[in-house]
Amino acid sequence: MANIQRKIEAKRLKLLIFDLDGTLIDSRIDLVNSVNATLKHFERPELPAGVIATYVGDGAPMLIRRALGDPDDDAFVRQALEFFLGYYREHKLDHTHLYPGISDALAALRHGRNGAARQMAVLSNKPVNLSRQIIQALGICDFFYQVYGGNSFGSKKPDPEGTRKLMLEAGAKPEETLLIGDSAVDVLTGRNAGAWTCGVTYGFAPHTLQDAPPDVLVDSPEELVEVVG
C-alpha cells in the first residue's frame, strides 16, 4: 500500500525522471563484487554486501572512498577508483538485472491518465557511459529520451543541475515533473529542483527515506503505476 505524504497531481505530470541503481536495476551483486575485488587488489579486507550497499548512491568516487575508510591519501583513492571502474566495466552485467515489473511499469507510465504522452529520463550518479550501456543491454533504452550520469555535469545529485537540464529539454515545469528513486539523495534532488518525489522501498537505501520522506512511498513498480499511471 503506497504511503502518500502529499498527493501527486498525476494528470499534470509531463516528465518522469528515474534513478538507476536500486530503482530500475538491481546491480547490488556486481557492485559489491567490484568493490571487494578492488579492496582485495589493494590488500584491504573485504566488506559485507550489506555494508557496501549503504555506500551506493553518491557516485563511484564516493563509493570507493567510503569502502577504503575515507583515507587522507587522495592519490591512493584515485588509483583505487581507476581499478574499480576498470573491473566494473568488465563485470557490470554479470548479475545485474531489472527489478521484476519494471518493463511493464515503464510501458504503462509512458502515457498519463489523460492519454497524453510523457517524457521519461534517467538521472544517475553512476558514470554516464556505464549507465547507458547497462540500460541498452537490459532492453529499456527506448523508454528514455535521455540518460545522464554522475559525470554529465559539474555536480552530482542531490544538486538539481541535472534535473533542471532534463526539465528544460522536456519542456516541463517543476510541478509537471516527478523524480523517482530509492534514497534520500533522490528525494533531495527532486526537492531542490521543486519537483514531485517518489521513493521506492525495494532498493538499496530505503532506510534513508526516513530522513527525507518523499511525497509518495511505494513498495513495487506496480504500486508506482497505481499512483502515477
mmCIF file with all atom_site columns, C-alpha atoms in Angstrom:
data_model
loop_
_atom_site.group_PDB
_atom_site.id
_atom_site.type_symbol
_atom_site.label_atom_id
_atom_site.label_alt_id
_atom_site.label_comp_id
_atom_site.label_asym_id
_atom_site.label_entity_id
_atom_site.label_seq_id
_atom_site.pdbx_PDB_ins_code
_atom_site.Cartn_x
_atom_site.Cartn_y
_atom_site.Cartn_z
_atom_site.occupancy
_atom_site.B_iso_or_equiv
_atom_site.pdbx_formal_charge
_atom_site.auth_seq_id
_atom_site.auth_comp_id
_atom_site.auth_asym_id
_atom_site.auth_atom_id
_atom_site.pdbx_PDB_model_num
ATOM 1   C CA . MET A 1 1   ? 0.000  0.000   0.000   1.00 0.00 ? 1   MET A CA 1
ATOM 2   C CA . ALA A 1 2   ? 1.511  3.316   -1.077  1.00 0.00 ? 2   ALA A CA 1
ATOM 3   C CA . ASN A 1 3   ? 2.341  5.790   1.669   1.00 0.00 ? 3   ASN A CA 1
ATOM 4   C CA . ILE A 1 4   ? 1.178  9.200   0.478   1.00 0.00 ? 4   ILE A CA 1
ATOM 5   C CA . GLN A 1 5   ? 2.525  12.299  2.218   1.00 0.00 ? 5   GLN A CA 1
ATOM 6   C CA . ARG A 1 6   ? 1.375  14.678  -0.500  1.00 0.00 ? 6   ARG A CA 1
ATOM 7   C CA . LYS A 1 7   ? -0.984 13.620  -3.283  1.00 0.00 ? 7   LYS A CA 1
ATOM 8   C CA . ILE A 1 8   ? 0.763  13.842  -6.633  1.00 0.00 ? 8   ILE A CA 1
ATOM 9   C CA . GLU A 1 9   ? -1.239 15.528  -9.377  1.00 0.00 ? 9   GLU A CA 1
ATOM 10  C CA . ALA A 1 10  ? -0.619 12.644  -11.778 1.00 0.00 ? 10  ALA A CA 1
ATOM 11  C CA . LYS A 1 11  ? -2.625 14.082  -14.653 1.00 0.00 ? 11  LYS A CA 1
ATOM 12  C CA . ARG A 1 12  ? -0.303 17.087  -14.822 1.00 0.00 ? 12  ARG A CA 1
ATOM 13  C CA . LEU A 1 13  ? 2.918  15.090  -14.996 1.00 0.00 ? 13  LEU A CA 1
ATOM 14  C CA . LYS A 1 14  ? 4.857  15.510  -18.241 1.00 0.00 ? 14  LYS A CA 1
ATOM 15  C CA . LEU A 1 15  ? 8.268  14.235  -17.153 1.00 0.00 ? 15  LEU A CA 1
ATOM 16  C CA . LEU A 1 16  ? 9.284  11.217  -15.085 1.00 0.00 ? 16  LEU A CA 1
ATOM 17  C CA . ILE A 1 17  ? 12.947 11.074  -14.008 1.00 0.00 ? 17  ILE A CA 1
ATOM 18  C CA . PHE A 1 18  ? 14.258 7.751   -12.700 1.00 0.00 ? 18  PHE A CA 1
ATOM 19  C CA . ASP A 1 19  ? 17.288 6.926   -10.628 1.00 0.00 ? 19  ASP A CA 1
ATOM 20  C CA . LEU A 1 20  ? 19.083 3.806   -11.922 1.00 0.00 ? 20  LEU A CA 1
ATOM 21  C CA . ASP A 1 21  ? 20.736 1.609   -9.248  1.00 0.00 ? 21  ASP A CA 1
ATOM 22  C CA . GLY A 1 22  ? 18.199 0.438   -6.703  1.00 0.00 ? 22  GLY A CA 1
ATOM 23  C CA . THR A 1 23  ? 15.288 1.888   -8.679  1.00 0.00 ? 23  THR A CA 1
ATOM 24  C CA . LEU A 1 24  ? 15.284 0.390   -12.176 1.00 0.00 ? 24  LEU A CA 1
ATOM 25  C CA . ILE A 1 25  ? 18.069 -2.166  -11.830 1.00 0.00 ? 25  ILE A CA 1
ATOM 26  C CA . ASP A 1 26  ? 19.327 -4.491  -9.119  1.00 0.00 ? 26  ASP A CA 1
ATOM 27  C CA . SER A 1 27  ? 23.077 -4.078  -9.541  1.00 0.00 ? 27  SER A CA 1
ATOM 28  C CA . ARG A 1 28  ? 23.956 -4.895  -5.945  1.00 0.00 ? 28  ARG A CA 1
ATOM 29  C CA . ILE A 1 29  ? 25.967 -8.099  -6.551  1.00 0.00 ? 29  ILE A CA 1
ATOM 30  C CA . ASP A 1 30  ? 28.090 -6.635  -9.354  1.00 0.00 ? 30  ASP A CA 1
ATOM 31  C CA . LEU A 1 31  ? 28.832 -3.501  -7.351  1.00 0.00 ? 31  LEU A CA 1
ATOM 32  C CA . VAL A 1 32  ? 29.696 -5.499  -4.243  1.00 0.00 ? 32  VAL A CA 1
ATOM 33  C CA . ASN A 1 33  ? 31.943 -7.855  -6.187  1.00 0.00 ? 33  ASN A CA 1
ATOM 34  C CA . SER A 1 34  ? 33.702 -4.964  -7.903  1.00 0.00 ? 34  SER A CA 1
ATOM 35  C CA . VAL A 1 35  ? 34.300 -3.100  -4.637  1.00 0.00 ? 35  VAL A CA 1
ATOM 36  C CA . ASN A 1 36  ? 35.621 -6.230  -2.948  1.00 0.00 ? 36  ASN A CA 1
ATOM 37  C CA . ALA A 1 37  ? 37.845 -7.021  -5.938  1.00 0.00 ? 37  ALA A CA 1
ATOM 38  C CA . THR A 1 38  ? 39.297 -3.531  -5.524  1.00 0.00 ? 38  THR A CA 1
ATOM 39  C CA . LEU A 1 39  ? 39.844 -3.991  -1.797  1.00 0.00 ? 39  LEU A CA 1
ATOM 40  C CA . LYS A 1 40  ? 41.484 -7.370  -2.378  1.00 0.00 ? 40  LYS A CA 1
ATOM 41  C CA . HIS A 1 41  ? 43.748 -5.903  -5.073  1.00 0.00 ? 41  HIS A CA 1
ATOM 42  C CA . PHE A 1 42  ? 44.997 -3.291  -2.619  1.00 0.00 ? 42  PHE A CA 1
ATOM 43  C CA . GLU A 1 43  ? 45.290 -5.834  0.215   1.00 0.00 ? 43  GLU A CA 1
ATOM 44  C CA . ARG A 1 44  ? 42.399 -4.401  2.191   1.00 0.00 ? 44  ARG A CA 1
ATOM 45  C CA . PRO A 1 45  ? 39.832 -6.599  3.968   1.00 0.00 ? 45  PRO A CA 1
ATOM 46  C CA . GLU A 1 46  ? 36.659 -7.266  2.004   1.00 0.00 ? 46  GLU A CA 1
ATOM 47  C CA . LEU A 1 47  ? 33.375 -5.815  3.242   1.00 0.00 ? 47  LEU A CA 1
ATOM 48  C CA . PRO A 1 48  ? 29.929 -7.407  3.717   1.00 0.00 ? 48  PRO A CA 1
ATOM 49  C CA . ALA A 1 49  ? 27.451 -6.856  0.898   1.00 0.00 ? 49  ALA A CA 1
ATOM 50  C CA . GLY A 1 50  ? 25.026 -5.029  3.180   1.00 0.00 ? 50  GLY A CA 1
ATOM 51  C CA . VAL A 1 51  ? 27.683 -2.516  4.171   1.00 0.00 ? 51  VAL A CA 1
ATOM 52  C CA . ILE A 1 52  ? 28.741 -1.806  0.581   1.00 0.00 ? 52  ILE A CA 1
ATOM 53  C CA . ALA A 1 53  ? 25.107 -1.332  -0.458  1.00 0.00 ? 53  ALA A CA 1
ATOM 54  C CA . THR A 1 54  ? 24.799 1.540   2.016   1.00 0.00 ? 54  THR A CA 1
ATOM 55  C CA . TYR A 1 55  ? 27.728 3.270   0.291   1.00 0.00 ? 55  TYR A CA 1
ATOM 56  C CA . VAL A 1 56  ? 25.999 3.345   -3.127  1.00 0.00 ? 56  VAL A CA 1
ATOM 57  C CA . GLY A 1 57  ? 24.158 6.422   -4.391  1.00 0.00 ? 57  GLY A CA 1
ATOM 58  C CA . ASP A 1 58  ? 26.636 9.285   -4.400  1.00 0.00 ? 58  ASP A CA 1
ATOM 59  C CA . GLY A 1 59  ? 28.747 8.133   -7.342  1.00 0.00 ? 59  GLY A CA 1
ATOM 60  C CA . ALA A 1 60  ? 31.740 5.842   -7.832  1.00 0.00 ? 60  ALA A CA 1
ATOM 61  C CA . PRO A 1 61  ? 34.351 8.163   -6.272  1.00 0.00 ? 61  PRO A CA 1
ATOM 62  C CA . MET A 1 62  ? 32.418 8.381   -3.013  1.00 0.00 ? 62  MET A CA 1
ATOM 63  C CA . LEU A 1 63  ? 31.650 4.655   -3.078  1.00 0.00 ? 63  LEU A CA 1
ATOM 64  C CA . ILE A 1 64  ? 35.349 3.795   -3.226  1.00 0.00 ? 64  ILE A CA 1
ATOM 65  C CA . ARG A 1 65  ? 36.339 6.441   -0.708  1.00 0.00 ? 65  ARG A CA 1
ATOM 66  C CA . ARG A 1 66  ? 33.838 5.044   1.773   1.00 0.00 ? 66  ARG A CA 1
ATOM 67  C CA . ALA A 1 67  ? 34.902 1.461   1.116   1.00 0.00 ? 67  ALA A CA 1
ATOM 68  C CA . LEU A 1 68  ? 38.520 2.434   1.817   1.00 0.00 ? 68  LEU A CA 1
ATOM 69  C CA . GLY A 1 69  ? 37.575 4.096   5.099   1.00 0.00 ? 69  GLY A CA 1
ATOM 70  C CA . ASP A 1 70  ? 37.910 7.697   3.839   1.00 0.00 ? 70  ASP A CA 1
ATOM 71  C CA . PRO A 1 71  ? 41.741 7.823   3.651   1.00 0.00 ? 71  PRO A CA 1
ATOM 72  C CA . ASP A 1 72  ? 43.649 11.095  3.500   1.00 0.00 ? 72  ASP A CA 1
ATOM 73  C CA . ASP A 1 73  ? 45.739 9.885   0.540   1.00 0.00 ? 73  ASP A CA 1
ATOM 74  C CA . ASP A 1 74  ? 43.822 11.270  -2.448  1.00 0.00 ? 74  ASP A CA 1
ATOM 75  C CA . ALA A 1 75  ? 46.275 9.758   -4.927  1.00 0.00 ? 75  ALA A CA 1
ATOM 76  C CA . PHE A 1 76  ? 45.575 6.318   -3.475  1.00 0.00 ? 76  PHE A CA 1
ATOM 77  C CA . VAL A 1 77  ? 41.814 6.888   -3.717  1.00 0.00 ? 77  VAL A CA 1
ATOM 78  C CA . ARG A 1 78  ? 42.177 7.869   -7.386  1.00 0.00 ? 78  ARG A CA 1
ATOM 79  C CA . GLN A 1 79  ? 44.258 4.758   -8.060  1.00 0.00 ? 79  GLN A CA 1
ATOM 80  C CA . ALA A 1 80  ? 41.676 2.551   -6.354  1.00 0.00 ? 80  ALA A CA 1
ATOM 81  C CA . LEU A 1 81  ? 38.858 4.269   -8.243  1.00 0.00 ? 81  LEU A CA 1
ATOM 82  C CA . GLU A 1 82  ? 40.599 3.618   -11.558 1.00 0.00 ? 82  GLU A CA 1
ATOM 83  C CA . PHE A 1 83  ? 40.938 -0.082  -10.703 1.00 0.00 ? 83  PHE A CA 1
ATOM 84  C CA . PHE A 1 84  ? 37.310 -0.275  -9.574  1.00 0.00 ? 84  PHE A CA 1
ATOM 85  C CA . LEU A 1 85  ? 35.967 1.335   -12.749 1.00 0.00 ? 85  LEU A CA 1
ATOM 86  C CA . GLY A 1 86  ? 38.059 -0.931  -14.948 1.00 0.00 ? 86  GLY A CA 1
ATOM 87  C CA . TYR A 1 87  ? 36.872 -4.033  -13.101 1.00 0.00 ? 87  TYR A CA 1
ATOM 88  C CA . TYR A 1 88  ? 33.257 -2.898  -13.022 1.00 0.00 ? 88  TYR A CA 1
ATOM 89  C CA . ARG A 1 89  ? 33.228 -2.153  -16.764 1.00 0.00 ? 89  ARG A CA 1
ATOM 90  C CA . GLU A 1 90  ? 34.067 -5.793  -17.379 1.00 0.00 ? 90  GLU A CA 1
ATOM 91  C CA . HIS A 1 91  ? 31.635 -7.220  -14.829 1.00 0.00 ? 91  HIS A CA 1
ATOM 92  C CA . LYS A 1 92  ? 28.754 -4.734  -14.776 1.00 0.00 ? 92  LYS A CA 1
ATOM 93  C CA . LEU A 1 93  ? 26.301 -7.222  -16.302 1.00 0.00 ? 93  LEU A CA 1
ATOM 94  C CA . ASP A 1 94  ? 27.401 -10.450 -14.612 1.00 0.00 ? 94  ASP A CA 1
ATOM 95  C CA . HIS A 1 95  ? 24.384 -10.427 -12.288 1.00 0.00 ? 95  HIS A CA 1
ATOM 96  C CA . THR A 1 96  ? 22.666 -7.069  -12.844 1.00 0.00 ? 96  THR A CA 1
ATOM 97  C CA . HIS A 1 97  ? 19.026 -7.270  -13.901 1.00 0.00 ? 97  HIS A CA 1
ATOM 98  C CA . LEU A 1 98  ? 15.835 -5.241  -13.975 1.00 0.00 ? 98  LEU A CA 1
ATOM 99  C CA . TYR A 1 99  ? 13.680 -5.386  -10.885 1.00 0.00 ? 99  TYR A CA 1
ATOM 100 C CA . PRO A 1 100 ? 10.572 -7.515  -11.502 1.00 0.00 ? 100 PRO A CA 1
ATOM 101 C CA . GLY A 1 101 ? 7.798  -5.467  -13.061 1.00 0.00 ? 101 GLY A CA 1
ATOM 102 C CA . ILE A 1 102 ? 9.982  -2.592  -14.275 1.00 0.00 ? 102 ILE A CA 1
ATOM 103 C CA . SER A 1 103 ? 9.479  -3.154  -18.005 1.00 0.00 ? 103 SER A CA 1
ATOM 104 C CA . ASP A 1 104 ? 5.690  -3.364  -17.646 1.00 0.00 ? 104 ASP A CA 1
ATOM 105 C CA . ALA A 1 105 ? 5.664  -0.304  -15.391 1.00 0.00 ? 105 ALA A CA 1
ATOM 106 C CA . LEU A 1 106 ? 7.679  1.775   -17.857 1.00 0.00 ? 106 LEU A CA 1
ATOM 107 C CA . ALA A 1 107 ? 5.338  0.760   -20.670 1.00 0.00 ? 107 ALA A CA 1
ATOM 108 C CA . ALA A 1 108 ? 2.317  1.752   -18.592 1.00 0.00 ? 108 ALA A CA 1
ATOM 109 C CA . LEU A 1 109 ? 3.816  5.067   -17.475 1.00 0.00 ? 109 LEU A CA 1
ATOM 110 C CA . ARG A 1 110 ? 4.651  6.333   -20.973 1.00 0.00 ? 110 ARG A CA 1
ATOM 111 C CA . HIS A 1 111 ? 1.149  7.741   -21.224 1.00 0.00 ? 111 HIS A CA 1
ATOM 112 C CA . GLY A 1 112 ? -0.680 9.619   -18.494 1.00 0.00 ? 112 GLY A CA 1
ATOM 113 C CA . ARG A 1 113 ? -4.247 9.105   -17.354 1.00 0.00 ? 113 ARG A CA 1
ATOM 114 C CA . ASN A 1 114 ? -5.374 11.746  -19.846 1.00 0.00 ? 114 ASN A CA 1
ATOM 115 C CA . GLY A 1 115 ? -3.717 9.785   -22.660 1.00 0.00 ? 115 GLY A CA 1
ATOM 116 C CA . ALA A 1 116 ? -1.008 12.371  -23.245 1.00 0.00 ? 116 ALA A CA 1
ATOM 117 C CA . ALA A 1 117 ? 2.494  11.085  -23.959 1.00 0.00 ? 117 ALA A CA 1
ATOM 118 C CA . ARG A 1 118 ? 5.039  11.587  -21.202 1.00 0.00 ? 118 ARG A CA 1
ATOM 119 C CA . GLN A 1 119 ? 8.772  12.055  -21.416 1.00 0.00 ? 119 GLN A CA 1
ATOM 120 C CA . MET A 1 120 ? 10.918 9.736   -19.328 1.00 0.00 ? 120 MET A CA 1
ATOM 121 C CA . ALA A 1 121 ? 14.614 10.021  -18.475 1.00 0.00 ? 121 ALA A CA 1
ATOM 122 C CA . VAL A 1 122 ? 17.298 8.551   -16.221 1.00 0.00 ? 122 VAL A CA 1
ATOM 123 C CA . LEU A 1 123 ? 19.456 10.612  -13.876 1.00 0.00 ? 123 LEU A CA 1
ATOM 124 C CA . SER A 1 124 ? 22.088 8.544   -12.075 1.00 0.00 ? 124 SER A CA 1
ATOM 125 C CA . ASN A 1 125 ? 25.237 9.272   -10.119 1.00 0.00 ? 125 ASN A CA 1
ATOM 126 C CA . LYS A 1 126 ? 26.833 6.278   -11.898 1.00 0.00 ? 126 LYS A CA 1
ATOM 127 C CA . PRO A 1 127 ? 29.184 7.286   -14.761 1.00 0.00 ? 127 PRO A CA 1
ATOM 128 C CA . VAL A 1 128 ? 27.079 8.097   -17.824 1.00 0.00 ? 128 VAL A CA 1
ATOM 129 C CA . ASN A 1 129 ? 28.637 5.653   -20.291 1.00 0.00 ? 129 ASN A CA 1
ATOM 130 C CA . LEU A 1 130 ? 28.210 2.751   -17.883 1.00 0.00 ? 130 LEU A CA 1
ATOM 131 C CA . SER A 1 131 ? 24.619 3.819   -17.221 1.00 0.00 ? 131 SER A CA 1
ATOM 132 C CA . ARG A 1 132 ? 23.791 3.934   -20.919 1.00 0.00 ? 132 ARG A CA 1
ATOM 133 C CA . GLN A 1 133 ? 25.496 0.612   -21.639 1.00 0.00 ? 133 GLN A CA 1
ATOM 134 C CA . ILE A 1 134 ? 23.529 -1.141  -18.893 1.00 0.00 ? 134 ILE A CA 1
ATOM 135 C CA . ILE A 1 135 ? 20.211 0.373   -19.982 1.00 0.00 ? 135 ILE A CA 1
ATOM 136 C CA . GLN A 1 136 ? 20.922 -0.655  -23.577 1.00 0.00 ? 136 GLN A CA 1
ATOM 137 C CA . ALA A 1 137 ? 21.911 -4.197  -22.593 1.00 0.00 ? 137 ALA A CA 1
ATOM 138 C CA . LEU A 1 138 ? 18.813 -4.683  -20.438 1.00 0.00 ? 138 LEU A CA 1
ATOM 139 C CA . GLY A 1 139 ? 16.495 -3.594  -23.244 1.00 0.00 ? 139 GLY A CA 1
ATOM 140 C CA . ILE A 1 140 ? 14.895 -0.482  -21.776 1.00 0.00 ? 140 ILE A CA 1
ATOM 141 C CA . CYS A 1 141 ? 16.724 2.298   -23.615 1.00 0.00 ? 141 CYS A CA 1
ATOM 142 C CA . ASP A 1 142 ? 13.764 3.028   -25.898 1.00 0.00 ? 142 ASP A CA 1
ATOM 143 C CA . PHE A 1 143 ? 11.712 4.193   -22.931 1.00 0.00 ? 143 PHE A CA 1
ATOM 144 C CA . PHE A 1 144 ? 14.020 7.139   -22.247 1.00 0.00 ? 144 PHE A CA 1
ATOM 145 C CA . TYR A 1 145 ? 14.693 10.242  -24.292 1.00 0.00 ? 145 TYR A CA 1
ATOM 146 C CA . GLN A 1 146 ? 17.796 10.998  -22.235 1.00 0.00 ? 146 GLN A CA 1
ATOM 147 C CA . VAL A 1 147 ? 20.190 9.315   -19.789 1.00 0.00 ? 147 VAL A CA 1
ATOM 148 C CA . TYR A 1 148 ? 22.565 11.385  -17.680 1.00 0.00 ? 148 TYR A CA 1
ATOM 149 C CA . GLY A 1 149 ? 25.151 10.146  -15.202 1.00 0.00 ? 149 GLY A CA 1
ATOM 150 C CA . GLY A 1 150 ? 27.304 11.403  -12.391 1.00 0.00 ? 150 GLY A CA 1
ATOM 151 C CA . ASN A 1 151 ? 29.911 12.835  -14.765 1.00 0.00 ? 151 ASN A CA 1
ATOM 152 C CA . SER A 1 152 ? 27.439 14.511  -17.144 1.00 0.00 ? 152 SER A CA 1
ATOM 153 C CA . PHE A 1 153 ? 27.526 17.781  -15.206 1.00 0.00 ? 153 PHE A CA 1
ATOM 154 C CA . GLY A 1 154 ? 29.799 19.697  -12.881 1.00 0.00 ? 154 GLY A CA 1
ATOM 155 C CA . SER A 1 155 ? 27.775 18.443  -9.915  1.00 0.00 ? 155 SER A CA 1
ATOM 156 C CA . LYS A 1 156 ? 26.021 15.243  -8.857  1.00 0.00 ? 156 LYS A CA 1
ATOM 157 C CA . LYS A 1 157 ? 22.691 14.599  -7.191  1.00 0.00 ? 157 LYS A CA 1
ATOM 158 C CA . PRO A 1 158 ? 21.348 15.994  -4.888  1.00 0.00 ? 158 PRO A CA 1
ATOM 159 C CA . ASP A 1 159 ? 22.378 19.147  -6.762  1.00 0.00 ? 159 ASP A CA 1
ATOM 160 C CA . PRO A 1 160 ? 19.399 19.994  -9.034  1.00 0.00 ? 160 PRO A CA 1
ATOM 161 C CA . GLU A 1 161 ? 21.546 20.790  -12.110 1.00 0.00 ? 161 GLU A CA 1
ATOM 162 C CA . GLY A 1 162 ? 20.766 17.531  -13.922 1.00 0.00 ? 162 GLY A CA 1
ATOM 163 C CA . THR A 1 163 ? 17.063 17.656  -13.074 1.00 0.00 ? 163 THR A CA 1
ATOM 164 C CA . ARG A 1 164 ? 16.772 21.215  -14.319 1.00 0.00 ? 164 ARG A CA 1
ATOM 165 C CA . LYS A 1 165 ? 18.530 20.282  -17.556 1.00 0.00 ? 165 LYS A CA 1
ATOM 166 C CA . LEU A 1 166 ? 16.094 17.434  -18.123 1.00 0.00 ? 166 LEU A CA 1
ATOM 167 C CA . MET A 1 167 ? 13.114 19.675  -17.398 1.00 0.00 ? 167 MET A CA 1
ATOM 168 C CA . LEU A 1 168 ? 14.427 22.216  -19.876 1.00 0.00 ? 168 LEU A CA 1
ATOM 169 C CA . GLU A 1 169 ? 14.892 19.567  -22.557 1.00 0.00 ? 169 GLU A CA 1
ATOM 170 C CA . ALA A 1 170 ? 11.418 18.131  -21.962 1.00 0.00 ? 170 ALA A CA 1
ATOM 171 C CA . GLY A 1 171 ? 9.678  21.479  -21.709 1.00 0.00 ? 171 GLY A CA 1
ATOM 172 C CA . ALA A 1 172 ? 8.346  20.509  -18.286 1.00 0.00 ? 172 ALA A CA 1
ATOM 173 C CA . LYS A 1 173 ? 7.826  22.730  -15.278 1.00 0.00 ? 173 LYS A CA 1
ATOM 174 C CA . PRO A 1 174 ? 8.827  21.573  -11.768 1.00 0.00 ? 174 PRO A CA 1
ATOM 175 C CA . GLU A 1 175 ? 5.181  20.902  -10.888 1.00 0.00 ? 175 GLU A CA 1
ATOM 176 C CA . GLU A 1 176 ? 4.941  18.717  -14.020 1.00 0.00 ? 176 GLU A CA 1
ATOM 177 C CA . THR A 1 177 ? 7.988  16.629  -13.050 1.00 0.00 ? 177 THR A CA 1
ATOM 178 C CA . LEU A 1 178 ? 8.361  13.577  -10.806 1.00 0.00 ? 178 LEU A CA 1
ATOM 179 C CA . LEU A 1 179 ? 11.699 12.190  -9.611  1.00 0.00 ? 179 LEU A CA 1
ATOM 180 C CA . ILE A 1 180 ? 11.660 8.509   -8.606  1.00 0.00 ? 180 ILE A CA 1
ATOM 181 C CA . GLY A 1 181 ? 14.444 6.919   -6.566  1.00 0.00 ? 181 GLY A CA 1
ATOM 182 C CA . ASP A 1 182 ? 15.398 4.661   -3.691  1.00 0.00 ? 182 ASP A CA 1
ATOM 183 C CA . SER A 1 183 ? 17.341 7.048   -1.439  1.00 0.00 ? 183 SER A CA 1
ATOM 184 C CA . ALA A 1 184 ? 17.314 10.377  0.331   1.00 0.00 ? 184 ALA A CA 1
ATOM 185 C CA . VAL A 1 185 ? 19.736 11.632  -2.335  1.00 0.00 ? 185 VAL A CA 1
ATOM 186 C CA . ASP A 1 186 ? 16.990 11.251  -4.940  1.00 0.00 ? 186 ASP A CA 1
ATOM 187 C CA . VAL A 1 187 ? 14.322 12.868  -2.788  1.00 0.00 ? 187 VAL A CA 1
ATOM 188 C CA . LEU A 1 188 ? 16.563 15.842  -2.023  1.00 0.00 ? 188 LEU A CA 1
ATOM 189 C CA . THR A 1 189 ? 17.408 16.152  -5.724  1.00 0.00 ? 189 THR A CA 1
ATOM 190 C CA . GLY A 1 190 ? 13.735 16.423  -6.592  1.00 0.00 ? 190 GLY A CA 1
ATOM 191 C CA . ARG A 1 191 ? 13.042 18.847  -3.773  1.00 0.00 ? 191 ARG A CA 1
ATOM 192 C CA . ASN A 1 192 ? 15.976 21.043  -4.766  1.00 0.00 ? 192 ASN A CA 1
ATOM 193 C CA . ALA A 1 193 ? 14.502 21.313  -8.256  1.00 0.00 ? 193 ALA A CA 1
ATOM 194 C CA . GLY A 1 194 ? 10.954 21.933  -6.997  1.00 0.00 ? 194 GLY A CA 1
ATOM 195 C CA . ALA A 1 195 ? 9.709  18.633  -8.459  1.00 0.00 ? 195 ALA A CA 1
ATOM 196 C CA . TRP A 1 196 ? 7.467  15.932  -7.022  1.00 0.00 ? 196 TRP A CA 1
ATOM 197 C CA . THR A 1 197 ? 9.237  12.984  -5.415  1.00 0.00 ? 197 THR A CA 1
ATOM 198 C CA . CYS A 1 198 ? 8.536  9.257   -5.149  1.00 0.00 ? 198 CYS A CA 1
ATOM 199 C CA . GLY A 1 199 ? 10.585 6.830   -3.079  1.00 0.00 ? 199 GLY A CA 1
ATOM 200 C CA . VAL A 1 200 ? 10.783 3.074   -3.677  1.00 0.00 ? 200 VAL A CA 1
ATOM 201 C CA . THR A 1 201 ? 11.334 0.731   -0.745  1.00 0.00 ? 201 THR A CA 1
ATOM 202 C CA . TYR A 1 202 ? 12.760 -2.227  -2.692  1.00 0.00 ? 202 TYR A CA 1
ATOM 203 C CA . GLY A 1 203 ? 16.110 -0.586  -3.490  1.00 0.00 ? 203 GLY A CA 1
ATOM 204 C CA . PHE A 1 204 ? 19.493 -0.180  -1.816  1.00 0.00 ? 204 PHE A CA 1
ATOM 205 C CA . ALA A 1 205 ? 18.840 2.564   0.707   1.00 0.00 ? 205 ALA A CA 1
ATOM 206 C CA . PRO A 1 206 ? 15.175 2.662   1.808   1.00 0.00 ? 206 PRO A CA 1
ATOM 207 C CA . HIS A 1 207 ? 16.254 3.453   5.383   1.00 0.00 ? 207 HIS A CA 1
ATOM 208 C CA . THR A 1 208 ? 17.500 6.861   4.213   1.00 0.00 ? 208 THR A CA 1
ATOM 209 C CA . LEU A 1 209 ? 13.988 7.787   3.076   1.00 0.00 ? 209 LEU A CA 1
ATOM 210 C CA . GLN A 1 210 ? 13.072 8.194   6.748   1.00 0.00 ? 210 GLN A CA 1
ATOM 211 C CA . ASP A 1 211 ? 15.398 11.189  6.854   1.00 0.00 ? 211 ASP A CA 1
ATOM 212 C CA . ALA A 1 212 ? 13.946 12.739  3.702   1.00 0.00 ? 212 ALA A CA 1
ATOM 213 C CA . PRO A 1 213 ? 10.367 11.493  3.250   1.00 0.00 ? 213 PRO A CA 1
ATOM 214 C CA . PRO A 1 214 ? 9.191  11.663  -0.380  1.00 0.00 ? 214 PRO A CA 1
ATOM 215 C CA . ASP A 1 215 ? 5.756  12.836  -1.444  1.00 0.00 ? 215 ASP A CA 1
ATOM 216 C CA . VAL A 1 216 ? 4.843  9.193   -2.098  1.00 0.00 ? 216 VAL A CA 1
ATOM 217 C CA . LEU A 1 217 ? 6.470  5.950   -0.992  1.00 0.00 ? 217 LEU A CA 1
ATOM 218 C CA . VAL A 1 218 ? 5.803  2.751   -2.974  1.00 0.00 ? 218 VAL A CA 1
ATOM 219 C CA . ASP A 1 219 ? 6.812  -0.867  -2.413  1.00 0.00 ? 219 ASP A CA 1
ATOM 220 C CA . SER A 1 220 ? 6.831  -2.049  -6.034  1.00 0.00 ? 220 SER A CA 1
ATOM 221 C CA . PRO A 1 221 ? 6.754  -0.899  -9.675  1.00 0.00 ? 221 PRO A CA 1
ATOM 222 C CA . GLU A 1 222 ? 3.109  -1.946  -9.768  1.00 0.00 ? 222 GLU A CA 1
ATOM 223 C CA . GLU A 1 223 ? 2.303  0.469   -6.939  1.00 0.00 ? 223 GLU A CA 1
ATOM 224 C CA . LEU A 1 224 ? 4.157  3.211   -8.815  1.00 0.00 ? 224 LEU A CA 1
ATOM 225 C CA . VAL A 1 225 ? 1.817  2.706   -11.776 1.00 0.00 ? 225 VAL A CA 1
ATOM 226 C CA . GLU A 1 226 ? -1.198 2.839   -9.470  1.00 0.00 ? 226 GLU A CA 1
ATOM 227 C CA . VAL A 1 227 ? -0.087 6.169   -8.020  1.00 0.00 ? 227 VAL A CA 1
ATOM 228 C CA . VAL A 1 228 ? 1.293  7.831   -11.151 1.00 0.00 ? 228 VAL A CA 1
ATOM 229 C CA . GLY A 1 229 ? -0.129 5.971   -14.150 1.00 0.00 ? 229 GLY A CA 1
#
